[in-house]
mmCIF file of C-alpha atoms and ligand atoms in Angstrom:
data_model
loop_
_atom_site.group_PDB
_atom_site.id
_atom_site.type_symbol
_atom_site.label_atom_id
_atom_site.label_comp_id
_atom_site.label_asym_id
_atom_site.label_seq_id
_atom_site.Cartn_x
_atom_site.Cartn_y
_atom_site.Cartn_z
ATOM 1 C CA MET E 27 -0.189 0.076 -0.014
ATOM 2 C CA SER E 28 1.250 3.573 -0.751
ATOM 3 C CA ASN E 29 2.837 5.872 1.697
ATOM 4 C CA ASN E 30 1.380 8.935 -0.410
ATOM 5 C CA ASN E 31 4.815 10.028 -1.417
ATOM 6 C CA ALA E 32 4.253 12.355 -4.166
ATOM 7 C CA THR E 33 6.850 10.331 -6.374
ATOM 8 C CA ASP E 34 4.391 7.392 -6.043
ATOM 9 C CA MET E 35 1.296 8.973 -7.329
ATOM 10 C CA THR E 36 0.444 8.649 -11.174
ATOM 11 C CA PHE E 37 -2.078 10.563 -12.908
ATOM 12 C CA VAL E 38 -4.256 8.932 -15.806
ATOM 13 C CA PRO E 39 -6.531 11.216 -17.735
ATOM 14 C CA ALA E 40 -9.985 9.641 -18.293
ATOM 15 C CA THR E 41 -10.786 11.491 -21.578
ATOM 16 C CA ASP E 42 -9.091 14.399 -23.132
ATOM 17 C CA SER E 43 -11.563 16.827 -21.729
ATOM 18 C CA VAL E 44 -12.363 15.841 -18.070
ATOM 19 C CA GLY E 45 -11.470 13.332 -15.537
ATOM 20 C CA VAL E 46 -8.189 11.952 -14.013
ATOM 21 C CA GLU E 47 -7.568 8.957 -12.161
ATOM 22 C CA VAL E 48 -5.029 9.100 -9.306
ATOM 23 C CA ARG E 49 -3.183 5.729 -8.583
ATOM 24 C CA GLY E 50 -0.615 5.114 -5.844
ATOM 25 C CA VAL E 51 -2.443 6.956 -2.989
ATOM 26 C CA ASP E 52 -4.237 5.642 0.125
ATOM 27 C CA LEU E 53 -6.497 8.172 1.570
ATOM 28 C CA ARG E 54 -6.631 6.504 4.867
ATOM 29 C CA LYS E 55 -3.115 7.855 5.409
ATOM 30 C CA PRO E 56 -1.788 11.381 5.704
ATOM 31 C CA LEU E 57 -0.934 13.382 2.705
ATOM 32 C CA ASN E 58 2.146 15.893 2.994
ATOM 33 C CA ASN E 59 1.695 19.220 1.253
ATOM 34 C CA GLU E 60 3.619 18.045 -1.604
ATOM 35 C CA ALA E 61 1.445 15.210 -2.250
ATOM 36 C CA PHE E 62 -1.659 17.194 -1.489
ATOM 37 C CA GLY E 63 -0.534 20.028 -3.895
ATOM 38 C CA LEU E 64 -0.223 17.641 -6.774
ATOM 39 C CA LEU E 65 -3.890 16.270 -6.211
ATOM 40 C CA GLU E 66 -5.403 19.701 -5.771
ATOM 41 C CA ASP E 67 -3.831 20.716 -8.852
ATOM 42 C CA ALA E 68 -4.727 17.675 -10.616
ATOM 43 C CA PHE E 69 -8.409 18.241 -9.405
ATOM 44 C CA ASP E 70 -8.531 22.050 -10.496
ATOM 45 C CA ARG E 71 -7.132 21.290 -13.899
ATOM 46 C CA HIS E 72 -9.069 18.003 -14.755
ATOM 47 C CA GLY E 73 -12.584 18.821 -13.102
ATOM 48 C CA VAL E 74 -13.272 15.290 -11.853
ATOM 49 C CA MET E 75 -10.791 13.288 -9.942
ATOM 50 C CA PHE E 76 -10.917 9.673 -8.639
ATOM 51 C CA VAL E 77 -9.131 7.066 -6.676
ATOM 52 C CA ARG E 78 -10.319 3.476 -6.866
ATOM 53 C CA GLY E 79 -9.750 0.548 -4.328
ATOM 54 C CA GLN E 80 -10.050 2.691 -1.287
ATOM 55 C CA HIS E 81 -11.036 1.393 2.276
ATOM 56 C CA LEU E 82 -12.237 4.652 3.995
ATOM 57 C CA GLU E 83 -13.992 5.180 7.158
ATOM 58 C CA ALA E 84 -16.399 8.231 7.302
ATOM 59 C CA GLU E 85 -13.834 10.106 9.340
ATOM 60 C CA ASP E 86 -10.999 9.433 6.684
ATOM 61 C CA GLN E 87 -13.389 10.769 4.014
ATOM 62 C CA ILE E 88 -14.041 14.018 5.972
ATOM 63 C CA ALA E 89 -10.460 14.459 6.688
ATOM 64 C CA PHE E 90 -9.453 14.225 2.947
ATOM 65 C CA ALA E 91 -12.323 16.509 1.957
ATOM 66 C CA ARG E 92 -11.375 19.057 4.597
ATOM 67 C CA ARG E 93 -7.972 19.589 2.959
ATOM 68 C CA PHE E 94 -9.751 21.227 0.126
ATOM 69 C CA GLY E 95 -11.660 23.672 2.467
ATOM 70 C CA GLU E 96 -14.357 24.105 4.805
ATOM 71 C CA LEU E 97 -17.128 21.441 4.712
ATOM 72 C CA GLN E 98 -20.808 22.336 4.117
ATOM 73 C CA VAL E 99 -23.534 20.541 6.115
ATOM 74 C CA ASN E 100 -26.206 19.849 3.352
ATOM 75 C CA PHE E 101 -29.635 20.178 4.387
ATOM 76 C CA ASN E 102 -30.380 16.548 3.407
ATOM 77 C CA SER E 103 -28.367 15.532 6.380
ATOM 78 C CA ASP E 104 -31.386 16.358 8.708
ATOM 79 C CA LEU E 105 -32.924 12.987 7.242
ATOM 80 C CA TYR E 106 -29.822 11.045 5.762
ATOM 81 C CA GLY E 107 -26.868 12.401 7.564
ATOM 82 C CA LEU E 108 -24.544 10.065 9.409
ATOM 83 C CA PRO E 109 -25.090 9.865 13.088
ATOM 84 C CA ALA E 110 -22.960 12.276 14.832
ATOM 85 C CA LEU E 111 -21.191 13.096 11.305
ATOM 86 C CA PRO E 112 -23.576 15.310 9.439
ATOM 87 C CA GLU E 113 -20.826 16.460 6.949
ATOM 88 C CA ILE E 114 -21.660 12.989 5.414
ATOM 89 C CA PHE E 115 -25.149 12.338 4.124
ATOM 90 C CA VAL E 116 -26.068 8.935 2.437
ATOM 91 C CA ILE E 117 -27.399 8.892 -1.082
ATOM 92 C CA GLY E 118 -28.785 5.686 -2.889
ATOM 93 C CA ASN E 119 -31.655 3.519 -2.712
ATOM 94 C CA ILE E 120 -31.057 1.321 0.525
ATOM 95 C CA GLU E 121 -33.799 0.695 3.103
ATOM 96 C CA GLU E 122 -34.529 -1.217 6.140
ATOM 97 C CA ASP E 123 -37.961 -2.555 7.298
ATOM 98 C CA GLY E 124 -39.495 -0.089 4.478
ATOM 99 C CA LYS E 125 -37.702 2.990 5.795
ATOM 100 C CA ALA E 126 -35.341 4.686 3.541
ATOM 101 C CA LEU E 127 -31.740 4.883 4.662
ATOM 102 C CA ALA E 128 -30.561 7.107 1.899
ATOM 103 C CA LEU E 129 -31.883 9.775 -0.407
ATOM 104 C CA LYS E 130 -33.171 8.427 -3.300
ATOM 105 C CA GLY E 131 -33.021 10.080 -6.897
ATOM 106 C CA VAL E 132 -30.241 12.429 -6.469
ATOM 107 C CA GLY E 133 -29.133 14.250 -9.461
ATOM 108 C CA ASN E 134 -31.028 12.419 -12.225
ATOM 109 C CA THR E 135 -30.959 15.442 -14.580
ATOM 110 C CA TRP E 136 -27.909 17.489 -15.588
ATOM 111 C CA HIS E 137 -26.881 20.104 -12.958
ATOM 112 C CA SER E 138 -24.073 21.587 -10.956
ATOM 113 C CA ASP E 139 -24.692 21.268 -7.273
ATOM 114 C CA MET E 140 -26.482 23.914 -5.493
ATOM 115 C CA CYS E 141 -26.135 26.512 -8.369
ATOM 116 C CA TYR E 142 -29.230 28.184 -6.907
ATOM 117 C CA THR E 143 -27.372 29.501 -3.767
ATOM 118 C CA ALA E 144 -25.207 32.688 -3.539
ATOM 119 C CA THR E 145 -22.075 30.507 -2.878
ATOM 120 C CA PRO E 146 -22.490 27.091 -4.569
ATOM 121 C CA PRO E 147 -19.989 24.611 -3.228
ATOM 122 C CA ARG E 148 -16.328 24.124 -4.741
ATOM 123 C CA ALA E 149 -16.710 20.474 -4.834
ATOM 124 C CA THR E 150 -18.521 17.261 -4.052
ATOM 125 C CA LEU E 151 -17.263 13.913 -3.134
ATOM 126 C CA LEU E 152 -18.733 10.638 -3.424
ATOM 127 C CA TYR E 153 -17.358 7.457 -1.964
ATOM 128 C CA ALA E 154 -19.073 4.368 -3.182
ATOM 129 C CA LEU E 155 -19.974 1.721 -0.653
ATOM 130 C CA GLU E 156 -22.384 -0.487 -2.688
ATOM 131 C CA VAL E 157 -22.708 -0.177 -6.533
ATOM 132 C CA PRO E 158 -25.777 -1.811 -8.265
ATOM 133 C CA GLN E 159 -25.051 -4.989 -10.480
ATOM 134 C CA LEU E 160 -27.426 -6.909 -12.657
ATOM 135 C CA HIS E 161 -26.377 -9.976 -14.607
ATOM 136 C CA GLY E 162 -22.782 -8.940 -13.926
ATOM 137 C CA LEU E 163 -23.222 -5.630 -15.498
ATOM 138 C CA THR E 164 -22.607 -2.581 -13.451
ATOM 139 C CA LEU E 165 -25.359 0.058 -13.257
ATOM 140 C CA GLY E 166 -25.900 3.682 -11.428
ATOM 141 C CA ASP E 167 -23.073 5.470 -13.421
ATOM 142 C CA THR E 168 -22.424 9.040 -13.264
ATOM 143 C CA CYS E 169 -21.850 11.106 -16.347
ATOM 144 C CA PHE E 170 -19.611 14.437 -15.969
ATOM 145 C CA ALA E 171 -19.550 17.212 -18.696
ATOM 146 C CA SER E 172 -16.780 19.798 -18.948
ATOM 147 C CA ALA E 173 -18.304 23.255 -19.136
ATOM 148 C CA ALA E 174 -14.662 24.478 -19.471
ATOM 149 C CA ALA E 175 -14.117 22.520 -22.691
ATOM 150 C CA ALA E 176 -17.540 23.598 -23.844
ATOM 151 C CA TRP E 177 -16.595 27.209 -23.299
ATOM 152 C CA ASP E 178 -13.219 26.715 -25.146
ATOM 153 C CA ALA E 179 -15.071 25.326 -28.300
ATOM 154 C CA LEU E 180 -17.505 28.145 -28.573
ATOM 155 C CA PRO E 181 -16.701 30.638 -31.680
ATOM 156 C CA ALA E 182 -15.119 33.884 -30.342
ATOM 157 C CA THR E 183 -17.970 35.811 -31.470
ATOM 158 C CA MET E 184 -20.304 34.028 -29.280
ATOM 159 C CA GLN E 185 -17.825 34.086 -26.248
ATOM 160 C CA GLN E 186 -17.795 37.970 -26.725
ATOM 161 C CA GLN E 187 -21.614 38.065 -26.711
ATOM 162 C CA LEU E 188 -21.783 35.924 -23.375
ATOM 163 C CA GLU E 189 -19.092 37.563 -21.537
ATOM 164 C CA GLY E 190 -20.466 39.770 -18.752
ATOM 165 C CA LYS E 191 -24.111 38.329 -18.923
ATOM 166 C CA ARG E 192 -25.614 37.117 -15.866
ATOM 167 C CA ALA E 193 -28.251 34.501 -15.296
ATOM 168 C CA THR E 194 -31.159 34.404 -12.678
ATOM 169 C CA PHE E 195 -31.572 30.931 -10.421
ATOM 170 C CA ASP E 196 -35.106 31.109 -9.101
ATOM 171 C CA PHE E 197 -36.109 28.208 -7.018
ATOM 172 C CA ARG E 198 -39.906 28.970 -7.362
ATOM 173 C CA GLU E 199 -39.280 28.702 -11.239
ATOM 174 C CA ARG E 200 -36.982 25.810 -11.773
ATOM 175 C CA LYS E 201 -37.902 22.806 -13.721
ATOM 176 C CA ARG E 202 -36.258 19.967 -11.980
ATOM 177 C CA SER E 203 -38.711 17.260 -11.077
ATOM 178 C CA ARG E 204 -37.768 16.890 -7.521
ATOM 179 C CA PRO E 205 -40.663 18.595 -5.504
ATOM 180 C CA VAL E 206 -39.291 20.994 -3.027
ATOM 181 C CA SER E 207 -40.950 22.132 0.244
ATOM 182 C CA ALA E 208 -42.175 25.816 0.816
ATOM 183 C CA GLU E 209 -39.374 25.883 3.680
ATOM 184 C CA THR E 210 -36.633 25.061 1.147
ATOM 185 C CA VAL E 211 -37.893 27.560 -1.231
ATOM 186 C CA ALA E 212 -37.953 30.270 1.529
ATOM 187 C CA GLN E 213 -34.274 29.170 2.454
ATOM 188 C CA TYR E 214 -33.054 29.803 -1.041
ATOM 189 C CA PRO E 215 -34.162 33.181 -2.336
ATOM 190 C CA PRO E 216 -33.433 33.905 -5.983
ATOM 191 C CA VAL E 217 -29.746 34.582 -7.010
ATOM 192 C CA GLU E 218 -27.862 35.783 -9.873
ATOM 193 C CA HIS E 219 -24.524 34.333 -11.079
ATOM 194 C CA PRO E 220 -22.358 35.228 -14.288
ATOM 195 C CA ILE E 221 -23.075 32.518 -17.129
ATOM 196 C CA VAL E 222 -19.229 32.747 -17.840
ATOM 197 C CA ARG E 223 -17.447 31.752 -14.570
ATOM 198 C CA VAL E 224 -13.615 32.048 -14.074
ATOM 199 C CA HIS E 225 -11.862 29.296 -11.941
ATOM 200 C CA PRO E 226 -10.629 30.736 -8.805
ATOM 201 C CA ALA E 227 -7.410 28.595 -9.021
ATOM 202 C CA THR E 228 -6.598 28.322 -12.851
ATOM 203 C CA GLY E 229 -8.354 31.420 -14.277
ATOM 204 C CA ARG E 230 -10.201 29.081 -16.786
ATOM 205 C CA LYS E 231 -13.333 30.166 -17.971
ATOM 206 C CA SER E 232 -16.364 27.794 -17.794
ATOM 207 C CA LEU E 233 -20.152 28.075 -19.021
ATOM 208 C CA TYR E 234 -22.235 28.215 -15.926
ATOM 209 C CA VAL E 235 -25.524 27.601 -17.498
ATOM 210 C CA MET E 236 -28.039 24.788 -16.745
ATOM 211 C CA ARG E 237 -31.500 24.050 -18.481
ATOM 212 C CA ASP E 238 -33.216 23.137 -15.295
ATOM 213 C CA ASP E 239 -31.993 25.847 -13.015
ATOM 214 C CA CYS E 240 -31.215 28.932 -14.915
ATOM 215 C CA THR E 241 -34.548 30.602 -15.122
ATOM 216 C CA ALA E 242 -33.527 33.910 -16.858
ATOM 217 C CA ILE E 243 -30.595 35.741 -18.502
ATOM 218 C CA ASN E 244 -30.732 39.125 -17.431
ATOM 219 C CA ASP E 245 -31.534 41.874 -20.050
ATOM 220 C CA LEU E 246 -32.841 39.334 -22.399
ATOM 221 C CA PRO E 247 -36.467 38.865 -23.469
ATOM 222 C CA ASP E 248 -37.590 35.586 -21.780
ATOM 223 C CA ASP E 249 -38.240 33.641 -25.121
ATOM 224 C CA GLU E 250 -34.824 34.491 -26.211
ATOM 225 C CA ALA E 251 -33.329 33.753 -22.728
ATOM 226 C CA GLN E 252 -34.977 30.308 -22.859
ATOM 227 C CA ARG E 253 -33.479 29.621 -26.400
ATOM 228 C CA LEU E 254 -29.929 30.529 -25.123
ATOM 229 C CA ILE E 255 -30.197 28.506 -22.159
ATOM 230 C CA ALA E 256 -31.240 25.344 -24.065
ATOM 231 C CA ALA E 257 -28.709 25.951 -26.720
ATOM 232 C CA LEU E 258 -25.797 26.336 -24.353
ATOM 233 C CA ALA E 259 -26.890 23.687 -21.949
ATOM 234 C CA GLU E 260 -27.045 21.257 -24.969
ATOM 235 C CA HIS E 261 -23.831 22.367 -26.158
ATOM 236 C CA ILE E 262 -22.087 21.375 -22.789
ATOM 237 C CA LEU E 263 -23.283 17.801 -23.270
ATOM 238 C CA ARG E 264 -21.587 17.105 -26.516
ATOM 239 C CA PRO E 265 -20.007 13.659 -26.320
ATOM 240 C CA GLU E 266 -16.618 15.116 -26.577
ATOM 241 C CA PHE E 267 -17.025 16.955 -23.239
ATOM 242 C CA VAL E 268 -18.438 13.892 -21.401
ATOM 243 C CA TYR E 269 -16.915 11.113 -19.083
ATOM 244 C CA ARG E 270 -19.108 8.577 -17.864
ATOM 245 C CA HIS E 271 -18.020 7.101 -14.517
ATOM 246 C CA GLN E 272 -18.712 3.472 -14.029
ATOM 247 C CA TRP E 273 -18.363 2.927 -10.234
ATOM 248 C CA GLN E 274 -16.650 0.123 -8.193
ATOM 249 C CA PRO E 275 -17.027 -0.141 -4.527
ATOM 250 C CA GLY E 276 -14.264 1.703 -2.831
ATOM 251 C CA ASP E 277 -14.147 4.576 -5.439
ATOM 252 C CA LEU E 278 -13.747 7.949 -4.024
ATOM 253 C CA LEU E 279 -14.346 10.639 -6.737
ATOM 254 C CA MET E 280 -14.828 14.377 -6.666
ATOM 255 C CA TRP E 281 -15.863 16.904 -8.933
ATOM 256 C CA ASP E 282 -15.492 20.637 -9.401
ATOM 257 C CA ASN E 283 -19.042 22.564 -9.402
ATOM 258 C CA CYS E 284 -17.497 25.362 -11.269
ATOM 259 C CA THR E 285 -16.013 23.568 -14.569
ATOM 260 C CA VAL E 286 -18.208 20.413 -14.578
ATOM 261 C CA GLN E 287 -21.859 19.409 -14.627
ATOM 262 C CA HIS E 288 -23.080 16.111 -13.739
ATOM 263 C CA ARG E 289 -25.952 13.552 -14.073
ATOM 264 C CA ALA E 290 -26.859 10.404 -12.257
ATOM 265 C CA ILE E 291 -27.982 7.533 -14.470
ATOM 266 C CA ALA E 292 -31.252 6.036 -12.824
ATOM 267 C CA ASP E 293 -31.184 2.621 -14.520
ATOM 268 C CA TYR E 294 -31.570 0.323 -11.432
ATOM 269 C CA ALA E 295 -33.752 -0.376 -8.525
ATOM 270 C CA LEU E 296 -33.964 -2.677 -5.584
ATOM 271 C CA PRO E 297 -32.710 -5.482 -5.143
ATOM 272 C CA GLN E 298 -29.891 -3.794 -6.920
ATOM 273 C CA ARG E 299 -28.400 -1.655 -4.021
ATOM 274 C CA ARG E 300 -26.653 1.633 -4.469
ATOM 275 C CA CYS E 301 -25.009 3.214 -1.539
ATOM 276 C CA MET E 302 -22.718 6.450 -1.654
ATOM 277 C CA TYR E 303 -21.371 8.808 1.138
ATOM 278 C CA ARG E 304 -21.416 12.300 0.010
ATOM 279 C CA THR E 305 -19.387 15.334 1.292
ATOM 280 C CA THR E 306 -19.611 18.925 0.108
ATOM 281 C CA ILE E 307 -16.852 21.565 0.110
ATOM 282 C CA ALA E 308 -17.968 25.065 0.342
ATOM 283 C CA GLY E 309 -17.061 27.437 -2.094
ATOM 284 C CA ASN E 310 -16.864 31.251 -3.119
ATOM 285 C CA ARG E 311 -19.214 33.417 -4.855
ATOM 286 C CA PRO E 312 -18.899 32.721 -8.461
ATOM 287 C CA ARG E 313 -17.018 35.254 -10.602
HETATM 288 C C1 OGA S 19 -24.931 14.338 -6.138
HETATM 289 C C2 OGA S 19 -25.152 13.738 -7.284
HETATM 290 C C3 OGA S 19 -24.923 11.829 -8.634
HETATM 291 C C4 OGA S 19 -24.699 10.267 -8.351
HETATM 292 O O1 OGA S 19 -24.625 13.734 -5.127
HETATM 293 O O2 OGA S 19 -24.793 15.847 -5.983
HETATM 294 O O3 OGA S 19 -25.693 14.491 -8.212
HETATM 295 O O4 OGA S 19 -24.640 9.790 -9.372
HETATM 296 N N1 OGA S 19 -25.101 12.507 -7.363
HETATM 297 O O5 OGA S 19 -25.023 9.797 -7.331
HETATM 298 MN MN1 MN S 20 -25.488 16.657 -7.852
#
């Protein structure tokens, strides 16, 4: 097993545009600043980073996530947080005596986590405990799309038109299927973000537009705004910008909510079980 020397670590890109696998690291063990620096740099540049074959306790996951910044306690921890460790909440479909032990149906449409808040999280981590299998096939993949590669691929004239525009995210108007309580709506008043975000570490630009969450683009008439949102959201999902992660138990994977959008593939049901521990790393106001 690795002692987490920087020289032991290798970085294998998952696609040309997004994702990197790190080998030669054991996240139960401490990471010195040099080793952590390599990981953080790879994460910032590739948008999705994963390590396979881990054997983590909840505390190990929290300690690793904490290296990247303050942790956020998600509102779903009220019902699905680990007892005494609300920094982790459980997503998946597992249940006991008819009672759900995990939040079901998370992220089944393309999105960036908590984009409807004033300070969306820098990153989200999932640690896979149980991955659904059917007839030897793995189900429950997660897809990731690089909104940075999508920005780079736009014609310069289009980029110029988009620079400086801002979008509104209004929870009351959004089109995601999951019903939300009046309390949640009250908790997240409408916010505005730039539709072209600048990554705080790399300076790279990304499109920050989601079809289900952006409810308006400022200064544009509604029909024009809706067409632009749909066109940009669709552009981000071009196959050359997408990495599809097939999970294995023991995978620790994290994504950057500035440069990447993601979507869960809901192609499984009990008795195929899925169970993930989720941690959220706080972020700054988008610029
Ligand atoms: C999330 C999410 C996708 C998945 O945790 O924010 O979108 O595949 N998860 O579980
Ligand atoms: Mn999500």
